[in-house]
Coordinates of C-alpha atoms and ligand atoms in Angstrom, one line a residue:
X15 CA 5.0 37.6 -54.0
X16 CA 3.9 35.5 -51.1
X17 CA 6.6 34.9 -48.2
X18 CA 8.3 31.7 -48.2
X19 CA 9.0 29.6 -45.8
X20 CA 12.2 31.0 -45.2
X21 CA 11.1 34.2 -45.0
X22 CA 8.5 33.6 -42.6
X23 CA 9.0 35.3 -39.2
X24 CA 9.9 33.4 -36.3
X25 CA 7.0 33.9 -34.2
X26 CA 4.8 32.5 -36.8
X27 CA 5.9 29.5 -35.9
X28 CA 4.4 29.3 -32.9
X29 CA 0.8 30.5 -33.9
X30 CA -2.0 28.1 -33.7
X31 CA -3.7 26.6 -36.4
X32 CA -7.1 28.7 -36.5
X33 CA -4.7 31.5 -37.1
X34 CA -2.5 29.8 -39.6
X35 CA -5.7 29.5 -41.7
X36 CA -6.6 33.1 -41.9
X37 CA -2.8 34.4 -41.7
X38 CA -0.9 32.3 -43.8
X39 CA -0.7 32.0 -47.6
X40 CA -1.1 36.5 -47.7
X41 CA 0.9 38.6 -49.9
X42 CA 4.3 39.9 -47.9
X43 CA 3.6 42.8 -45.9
X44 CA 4.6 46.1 -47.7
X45 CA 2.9 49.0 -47.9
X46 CA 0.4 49.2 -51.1
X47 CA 0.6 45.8 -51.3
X48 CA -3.0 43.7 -51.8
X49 CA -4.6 41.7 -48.5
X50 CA -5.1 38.9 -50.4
X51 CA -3.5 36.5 -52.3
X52 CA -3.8 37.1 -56.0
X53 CA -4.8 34.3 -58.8
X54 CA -1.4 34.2 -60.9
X55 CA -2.4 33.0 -64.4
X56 CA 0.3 32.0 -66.4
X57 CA 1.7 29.2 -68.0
X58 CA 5.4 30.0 -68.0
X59 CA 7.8 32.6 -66.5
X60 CA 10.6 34.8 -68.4
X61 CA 13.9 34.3 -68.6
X62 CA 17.3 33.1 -70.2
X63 CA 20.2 31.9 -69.9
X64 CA 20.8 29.5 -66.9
X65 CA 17.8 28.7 -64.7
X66 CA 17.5 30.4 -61.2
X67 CA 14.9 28.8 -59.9
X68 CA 13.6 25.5 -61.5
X69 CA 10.4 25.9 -60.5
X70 CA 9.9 29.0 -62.6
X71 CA 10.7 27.1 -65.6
X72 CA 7.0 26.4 -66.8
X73 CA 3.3 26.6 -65.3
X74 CA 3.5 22.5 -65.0
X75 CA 6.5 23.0 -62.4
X76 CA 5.0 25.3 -59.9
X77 CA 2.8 28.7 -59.5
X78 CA 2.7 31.1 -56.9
X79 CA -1.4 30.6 -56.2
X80 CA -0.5 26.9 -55.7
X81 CA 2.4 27.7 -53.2
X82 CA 0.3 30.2 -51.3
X83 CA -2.1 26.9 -50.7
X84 CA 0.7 24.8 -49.8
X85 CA 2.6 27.1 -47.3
X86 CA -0.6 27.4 -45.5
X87 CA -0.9 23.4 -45.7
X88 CA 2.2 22.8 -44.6
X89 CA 1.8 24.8 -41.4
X90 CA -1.1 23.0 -40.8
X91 CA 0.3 19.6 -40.7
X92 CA 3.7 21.1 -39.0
X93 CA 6.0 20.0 -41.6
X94 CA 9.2 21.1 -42.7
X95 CA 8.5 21.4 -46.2
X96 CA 5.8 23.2 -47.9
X97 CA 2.9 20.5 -49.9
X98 CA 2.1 20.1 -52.8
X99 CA -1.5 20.7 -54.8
X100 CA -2.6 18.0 -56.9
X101 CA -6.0 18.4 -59.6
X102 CA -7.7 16.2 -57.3
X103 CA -7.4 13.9 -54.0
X104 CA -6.9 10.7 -56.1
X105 CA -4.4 12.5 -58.2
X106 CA -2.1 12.7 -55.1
X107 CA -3.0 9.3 -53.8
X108 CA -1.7 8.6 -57.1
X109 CA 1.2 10.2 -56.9
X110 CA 1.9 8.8 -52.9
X111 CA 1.4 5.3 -54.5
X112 CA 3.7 5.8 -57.0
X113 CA 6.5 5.5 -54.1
X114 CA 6.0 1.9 -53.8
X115 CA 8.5 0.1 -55.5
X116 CA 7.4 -2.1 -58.3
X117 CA 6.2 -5.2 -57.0
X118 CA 6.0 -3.6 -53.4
X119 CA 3.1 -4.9 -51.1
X120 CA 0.9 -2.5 -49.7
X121 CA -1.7 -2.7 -46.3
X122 CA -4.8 -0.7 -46.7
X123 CA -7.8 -0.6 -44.8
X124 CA -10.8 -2.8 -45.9
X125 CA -12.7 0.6 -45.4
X126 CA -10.6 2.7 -47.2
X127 CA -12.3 5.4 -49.6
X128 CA -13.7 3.4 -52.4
X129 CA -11.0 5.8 -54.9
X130 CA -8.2 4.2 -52.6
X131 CA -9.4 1.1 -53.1
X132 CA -9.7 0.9 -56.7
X133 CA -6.6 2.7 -57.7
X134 CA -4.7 0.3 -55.4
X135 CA -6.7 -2.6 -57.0
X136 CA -6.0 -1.7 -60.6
X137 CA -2.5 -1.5 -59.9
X138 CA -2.6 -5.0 -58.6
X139 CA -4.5 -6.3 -61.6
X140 CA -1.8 -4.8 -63.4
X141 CA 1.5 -7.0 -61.4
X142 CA 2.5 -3.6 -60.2
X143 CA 1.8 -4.1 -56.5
X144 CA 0.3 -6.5 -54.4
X145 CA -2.4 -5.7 -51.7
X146 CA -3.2 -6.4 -48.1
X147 CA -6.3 -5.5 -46.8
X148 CA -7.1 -5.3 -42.9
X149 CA -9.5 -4.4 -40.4
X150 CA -7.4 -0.8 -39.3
X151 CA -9.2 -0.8 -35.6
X152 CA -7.5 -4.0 -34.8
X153 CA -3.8 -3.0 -34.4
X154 CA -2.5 -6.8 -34.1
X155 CA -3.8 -7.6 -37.6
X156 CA -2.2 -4.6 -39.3
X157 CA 1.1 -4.9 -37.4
X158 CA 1.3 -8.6 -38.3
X159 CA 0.5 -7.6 -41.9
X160 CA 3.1 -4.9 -41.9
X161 CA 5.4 -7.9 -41.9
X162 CA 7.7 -7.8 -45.0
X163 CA 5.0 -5.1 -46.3
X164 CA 6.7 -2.2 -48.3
X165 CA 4.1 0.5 -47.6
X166 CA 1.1 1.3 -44.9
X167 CA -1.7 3.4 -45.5
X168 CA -3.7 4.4 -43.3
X169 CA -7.0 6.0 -43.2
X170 CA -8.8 7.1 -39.7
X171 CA -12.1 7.6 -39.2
X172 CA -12.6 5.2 -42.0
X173 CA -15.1 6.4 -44.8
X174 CA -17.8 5.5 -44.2
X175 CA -17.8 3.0 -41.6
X176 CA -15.9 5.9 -39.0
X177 CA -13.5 2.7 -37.4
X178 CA -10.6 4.7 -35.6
X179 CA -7.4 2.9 -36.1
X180 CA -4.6 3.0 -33.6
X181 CA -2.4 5.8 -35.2
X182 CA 0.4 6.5 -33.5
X183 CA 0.5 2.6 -32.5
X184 CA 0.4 1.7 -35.8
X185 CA 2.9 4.8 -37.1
X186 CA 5.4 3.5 -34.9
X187 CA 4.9 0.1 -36.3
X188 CA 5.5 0.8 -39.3
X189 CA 8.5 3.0 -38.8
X190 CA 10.0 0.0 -37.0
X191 CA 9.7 -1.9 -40.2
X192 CA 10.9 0.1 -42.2
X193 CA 7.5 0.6 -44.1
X194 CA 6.7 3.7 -45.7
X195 CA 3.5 5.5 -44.1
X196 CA 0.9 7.4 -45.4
X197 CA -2.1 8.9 -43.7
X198 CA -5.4 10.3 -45.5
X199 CA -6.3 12.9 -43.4
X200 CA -9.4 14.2 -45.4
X201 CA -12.0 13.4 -42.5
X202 CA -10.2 14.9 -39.7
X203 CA -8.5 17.8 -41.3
X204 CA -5.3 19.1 -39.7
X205 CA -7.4 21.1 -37.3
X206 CA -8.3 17.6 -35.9
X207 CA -5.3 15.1 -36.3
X208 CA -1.7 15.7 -37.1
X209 CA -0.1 12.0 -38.3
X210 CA 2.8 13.7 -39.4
X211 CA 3.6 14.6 -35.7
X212 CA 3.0 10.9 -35.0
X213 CA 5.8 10.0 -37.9
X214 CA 3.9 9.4 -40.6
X215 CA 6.4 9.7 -44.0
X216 CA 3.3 11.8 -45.6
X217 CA -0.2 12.8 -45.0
X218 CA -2.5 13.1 -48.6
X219 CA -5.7 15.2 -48.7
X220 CA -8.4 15.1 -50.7
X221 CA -8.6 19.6 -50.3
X222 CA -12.3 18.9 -52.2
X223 CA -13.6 18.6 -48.9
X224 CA -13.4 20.0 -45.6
X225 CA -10.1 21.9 -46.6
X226 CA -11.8 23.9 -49.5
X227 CA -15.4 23.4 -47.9
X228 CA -17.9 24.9 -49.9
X229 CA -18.4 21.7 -52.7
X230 CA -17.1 24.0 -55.6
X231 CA -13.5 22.6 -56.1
X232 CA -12.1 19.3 -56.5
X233 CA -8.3 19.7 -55.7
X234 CA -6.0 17.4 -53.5
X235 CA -2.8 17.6 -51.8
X236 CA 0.3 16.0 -50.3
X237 CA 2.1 17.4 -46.8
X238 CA 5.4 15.6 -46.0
X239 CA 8.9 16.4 -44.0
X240 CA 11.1 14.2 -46.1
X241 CA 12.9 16.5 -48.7
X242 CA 13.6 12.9 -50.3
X243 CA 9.9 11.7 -50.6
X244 CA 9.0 15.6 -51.9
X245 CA 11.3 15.3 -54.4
X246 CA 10.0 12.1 -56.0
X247 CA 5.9 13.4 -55.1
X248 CA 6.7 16.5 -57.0
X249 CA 8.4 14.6 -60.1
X250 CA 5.6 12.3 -59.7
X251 CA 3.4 15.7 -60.1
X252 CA 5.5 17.7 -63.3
X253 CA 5.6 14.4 -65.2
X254 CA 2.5 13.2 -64.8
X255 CA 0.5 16.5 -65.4
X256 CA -2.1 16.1 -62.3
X257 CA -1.9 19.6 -61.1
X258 CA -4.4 22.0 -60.3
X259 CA -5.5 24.7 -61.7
X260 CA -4.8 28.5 -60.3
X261 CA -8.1 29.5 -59.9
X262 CA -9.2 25.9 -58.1
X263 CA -6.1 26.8 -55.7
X264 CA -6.9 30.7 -54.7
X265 CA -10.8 29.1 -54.2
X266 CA -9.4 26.6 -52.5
X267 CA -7.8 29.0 -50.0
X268 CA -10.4 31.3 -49.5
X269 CA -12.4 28.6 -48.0
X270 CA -9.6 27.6 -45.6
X271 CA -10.0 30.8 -44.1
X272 CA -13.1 29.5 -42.5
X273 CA -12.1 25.9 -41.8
X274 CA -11.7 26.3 -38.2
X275 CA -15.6 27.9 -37.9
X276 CA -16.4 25.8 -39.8
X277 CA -15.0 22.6 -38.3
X278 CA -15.9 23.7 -35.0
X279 CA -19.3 24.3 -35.9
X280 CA -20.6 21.0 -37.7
X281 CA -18.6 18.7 -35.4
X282 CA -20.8 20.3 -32.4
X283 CA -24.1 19.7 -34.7
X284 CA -22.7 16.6 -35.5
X285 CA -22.5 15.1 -31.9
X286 CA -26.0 16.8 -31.1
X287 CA -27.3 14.6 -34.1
X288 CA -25.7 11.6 -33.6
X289 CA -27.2 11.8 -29.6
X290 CA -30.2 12.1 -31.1
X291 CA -30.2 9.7 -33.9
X292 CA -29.1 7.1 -31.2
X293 CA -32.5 7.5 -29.4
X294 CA -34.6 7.2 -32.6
X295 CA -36.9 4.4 -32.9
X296 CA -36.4 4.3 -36.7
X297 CA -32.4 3.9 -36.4
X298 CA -30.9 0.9 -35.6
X299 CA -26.9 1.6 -35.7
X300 CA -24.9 4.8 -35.5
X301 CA -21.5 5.0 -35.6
X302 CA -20.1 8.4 -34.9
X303 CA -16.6 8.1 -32.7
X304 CA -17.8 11.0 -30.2
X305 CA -20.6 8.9 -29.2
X306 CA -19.2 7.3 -25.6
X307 CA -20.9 3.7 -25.9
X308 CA -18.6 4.0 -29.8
X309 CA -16.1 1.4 -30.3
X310 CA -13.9 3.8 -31.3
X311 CA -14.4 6.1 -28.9
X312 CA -11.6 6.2 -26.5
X313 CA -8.6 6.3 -29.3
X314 CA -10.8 9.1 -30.9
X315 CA -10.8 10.7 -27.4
X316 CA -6.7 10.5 -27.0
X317 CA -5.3 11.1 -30.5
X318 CA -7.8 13.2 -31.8
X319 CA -8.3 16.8 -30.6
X320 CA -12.5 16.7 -31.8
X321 CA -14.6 14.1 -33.6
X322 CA -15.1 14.9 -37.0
X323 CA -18.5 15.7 -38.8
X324 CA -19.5 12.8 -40.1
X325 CA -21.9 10.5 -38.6
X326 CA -23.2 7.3 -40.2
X327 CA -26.3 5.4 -39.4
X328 CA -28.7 2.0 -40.3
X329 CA -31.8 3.3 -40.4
X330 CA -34.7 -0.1 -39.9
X331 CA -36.1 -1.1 -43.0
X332 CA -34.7 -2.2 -46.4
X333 CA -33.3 -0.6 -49.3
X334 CA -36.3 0.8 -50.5
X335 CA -37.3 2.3 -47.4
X336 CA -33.8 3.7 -46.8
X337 CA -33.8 5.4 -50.3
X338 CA -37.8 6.6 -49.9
X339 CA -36.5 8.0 -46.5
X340 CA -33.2 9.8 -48.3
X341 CA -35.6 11.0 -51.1
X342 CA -37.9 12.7 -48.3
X343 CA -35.9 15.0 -47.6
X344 CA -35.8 18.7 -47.8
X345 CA -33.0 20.4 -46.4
X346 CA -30.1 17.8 -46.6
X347 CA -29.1 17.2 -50.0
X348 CA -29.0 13.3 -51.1
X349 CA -25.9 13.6 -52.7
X350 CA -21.7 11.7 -52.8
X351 CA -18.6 13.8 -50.8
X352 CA -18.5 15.2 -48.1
X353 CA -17.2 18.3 -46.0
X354 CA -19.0 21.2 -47.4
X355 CA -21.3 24.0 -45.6
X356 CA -24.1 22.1 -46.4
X357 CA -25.6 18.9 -45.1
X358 CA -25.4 15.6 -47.3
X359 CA -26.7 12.1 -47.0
X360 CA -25.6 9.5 -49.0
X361 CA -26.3 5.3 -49.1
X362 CA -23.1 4.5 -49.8
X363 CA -23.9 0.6 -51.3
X364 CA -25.1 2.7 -54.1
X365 CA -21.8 2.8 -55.7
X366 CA -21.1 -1.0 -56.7
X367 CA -17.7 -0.3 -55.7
X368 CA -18.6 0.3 -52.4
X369 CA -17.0 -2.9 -50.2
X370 CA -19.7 -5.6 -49.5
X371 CA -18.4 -5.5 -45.6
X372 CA -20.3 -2.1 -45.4
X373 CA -24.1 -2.5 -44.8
X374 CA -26.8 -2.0 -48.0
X375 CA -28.5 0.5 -46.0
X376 CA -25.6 2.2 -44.7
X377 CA -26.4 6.2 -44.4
X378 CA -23.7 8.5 -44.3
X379 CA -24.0 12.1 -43.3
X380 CA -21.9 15.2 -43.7
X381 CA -22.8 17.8 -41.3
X382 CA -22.3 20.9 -42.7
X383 CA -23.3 24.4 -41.0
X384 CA -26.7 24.8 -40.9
X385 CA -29.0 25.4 -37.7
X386 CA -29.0 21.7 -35.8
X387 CA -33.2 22.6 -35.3
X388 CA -33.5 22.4 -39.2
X389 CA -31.6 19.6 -39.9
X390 CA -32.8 17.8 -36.7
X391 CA -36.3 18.4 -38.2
X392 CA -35.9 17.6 -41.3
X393 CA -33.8 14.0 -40.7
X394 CA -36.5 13.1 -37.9
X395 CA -40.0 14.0 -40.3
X396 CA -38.2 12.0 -43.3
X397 CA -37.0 8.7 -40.7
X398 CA -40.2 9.0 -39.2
X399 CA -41.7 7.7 -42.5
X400 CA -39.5 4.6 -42.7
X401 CA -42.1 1.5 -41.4
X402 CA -40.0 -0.5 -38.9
Ligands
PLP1 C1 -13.1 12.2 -51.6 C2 -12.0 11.5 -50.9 C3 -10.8 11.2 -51.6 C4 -10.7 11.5 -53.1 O1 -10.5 12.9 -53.3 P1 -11.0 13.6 -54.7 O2 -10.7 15.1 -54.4 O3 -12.4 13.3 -54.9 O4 -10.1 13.1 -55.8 C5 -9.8 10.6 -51.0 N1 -9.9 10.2 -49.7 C6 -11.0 10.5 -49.0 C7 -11.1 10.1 -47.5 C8 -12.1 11.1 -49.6 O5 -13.2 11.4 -48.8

């Protein structure tokens, strides 16, 4: 049985998050018992009579390989409560959006993942919620839209246009307000950015990517301090079905183990690259918030504790040349998401859901692990092809 919070000791509280990640979410330590966590696969859990512990009810209520992932979550974002897995990243935005009263009106970044925007679109087609989209790096237009609002999310780097809002400016804001907060956190991982600690209500992951890491899950989670607002996520979760399976979880958690290195590594290759990419002739635009002359620069500099791995770029030339550069080649793969050891590219415009704001020949890159040389090499020979 894995500890629980509760039974965790004191002085774990105090240990830092690149230990958390290798420490946390381990069998309790008795002698015999396995290293690891192990992948519980069941359905239901015996017993009669009255019910001890709801959550041992049935397999759609909780599992231990889930909890293991969300103690170690939890600790991550430094809430109260443990988090709670969901089949997917959209599956607890889902569930976060499911908080906003009927008829509730909801800010959202123009930039928002192109999921976001299309769940909270569809629920506006459908009367259930009405929308506000804004520009998140300009903190006057949010706040003013906050006004009367019922809910903020908030989404920083943006993906893929990597605008840094104003967190804990805009947190604040919103807690004045009474406006329920949310923060995706999937591009800076907990590692990076903590909103919770800058009172957000509850910070939603998509785990697919830098959390699990390895592009071999999809799996999503929710992280909040509010024993109100967990109570409602994890209804939200039992009746609508969207949770994850046991294997996806223990995968999941095995690649956490390495999210620090990992982390660590690609945003260093990441700010090598985007040095470099600024000083090639085939490149007109990069936007990567560890770049200084970045407008987004300085807030990623005081809120952020690192930069992120993801860089995007407007190569010269048109769609055709952009795509015939992509196709070129070798070593990065041309493919959607993000956060994985290895290195992918992506023109984002191809998906028609894609916001028209963001340029046709938008690139964006995930750095993942490998040598800088190879993937230096490999961008510059296939950019070098691009006729500008
Ligand atoms: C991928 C992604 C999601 C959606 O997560 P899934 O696991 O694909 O459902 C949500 N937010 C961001 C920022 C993402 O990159």
């Amino acid at each position: 049985m894995t500890a629980r919070p509760e039974d965790i000791p004191a002085h774990d509280a105090d240990l830092r998050p690149d230990t958390v990640v290798v420490a946390g979410g381990r069998p309790a330590p008795e002698h015999d018992a396995p290293v690891g966590p192990s992948i519980v696969l069941t359905s239901t859990y015996r017993g009669s009579g009255e019910l001890r512990d709801a959550d041992r009810a049935y397999g759609r209520f909780s599992n231990p390989t889930w909890e293991d992932v969300e103690d170690v979550l939890a600790r991550l974002e430094r809430a109260e409560l443990p988090g709670l897995l969901y089949a997917s990243g959209l599956a607890a935005i889902a569930s976060v959006l499911s908080l906003v009263p009927a008829g509730g009106r909801l800010v959202l970044p123009r930039h928002s993942y192109q999921g976001s925007l299309a769940l909270a679109s569809d629920l506006e087609a459908r009367g259930l919620l009405s929308v506000t989209t804004v520009d998140v790096a300009d903190t006057e237009q949010t706040v003013a839209a906050l006004e009367g609002a019922d809910a903020l999310w908030l989404e920083s780097p943006t993906n893929p246009m990597l605008e840094v809002a104003d967190v804990p400016a805009l947190l604040a804001a919103a807690r004045e307000r009474g406006v329920l907060s949310c923060v995706d956190n999937t591009f800076a991982t907990p590692l990076v950015q903590r909103p919770l600690e800058h009172g957000a209500d509850v910070v939603v992951h998509s785990v697919t990517k830098y959390l699990a890491g390895h592009s071999d899950v999809v799996l999503g989670a929710a992280v909040t301090s509010d024993p109100e607002l967990r109570g409602r996520l994890k209804k939200h979760r039992s009746l609508h079905g969207a949770i994850p399976g046991p294997f996806e979880a223990w995968l999941a958690l095995r690649g956490m183990r390495t999210l620090a290195l990992r982390v660590e590594r690609s945003t260093t290759t990441a700010g090598e690259l985007a040095r470099r990419l600024a000083e090639h002739p085939a490149v007109r635009e990069v936007r990567y918030p560890g770049l200084p002359e970045d407008p987004g620069h300085a807030r990623a500099a005081a809120q952020m504790d690192g930069f992120g791995s993801v860089v995007a770029i407007v190569p010269a030339g048109d769609v055709g040349a952009v795509e015939a550069a992509v196709d070129a080649l070798r070593l990065w793969t041309p493919a959607t998401s993000l956060g994985g050891v290895e290195s992918l590219v992506e023109r984002r415009r191809r998906h028609h859901e894609e916001p028209h704001s963001v340029p046709e020949t938008l690139l964006r890159l995930s750095v993942g692990i490998e040598n800088v040389e190879d993937l230096w090499a490999d961008l510059d020979r296939a950019l070098s092809g691009i006729d500008r």
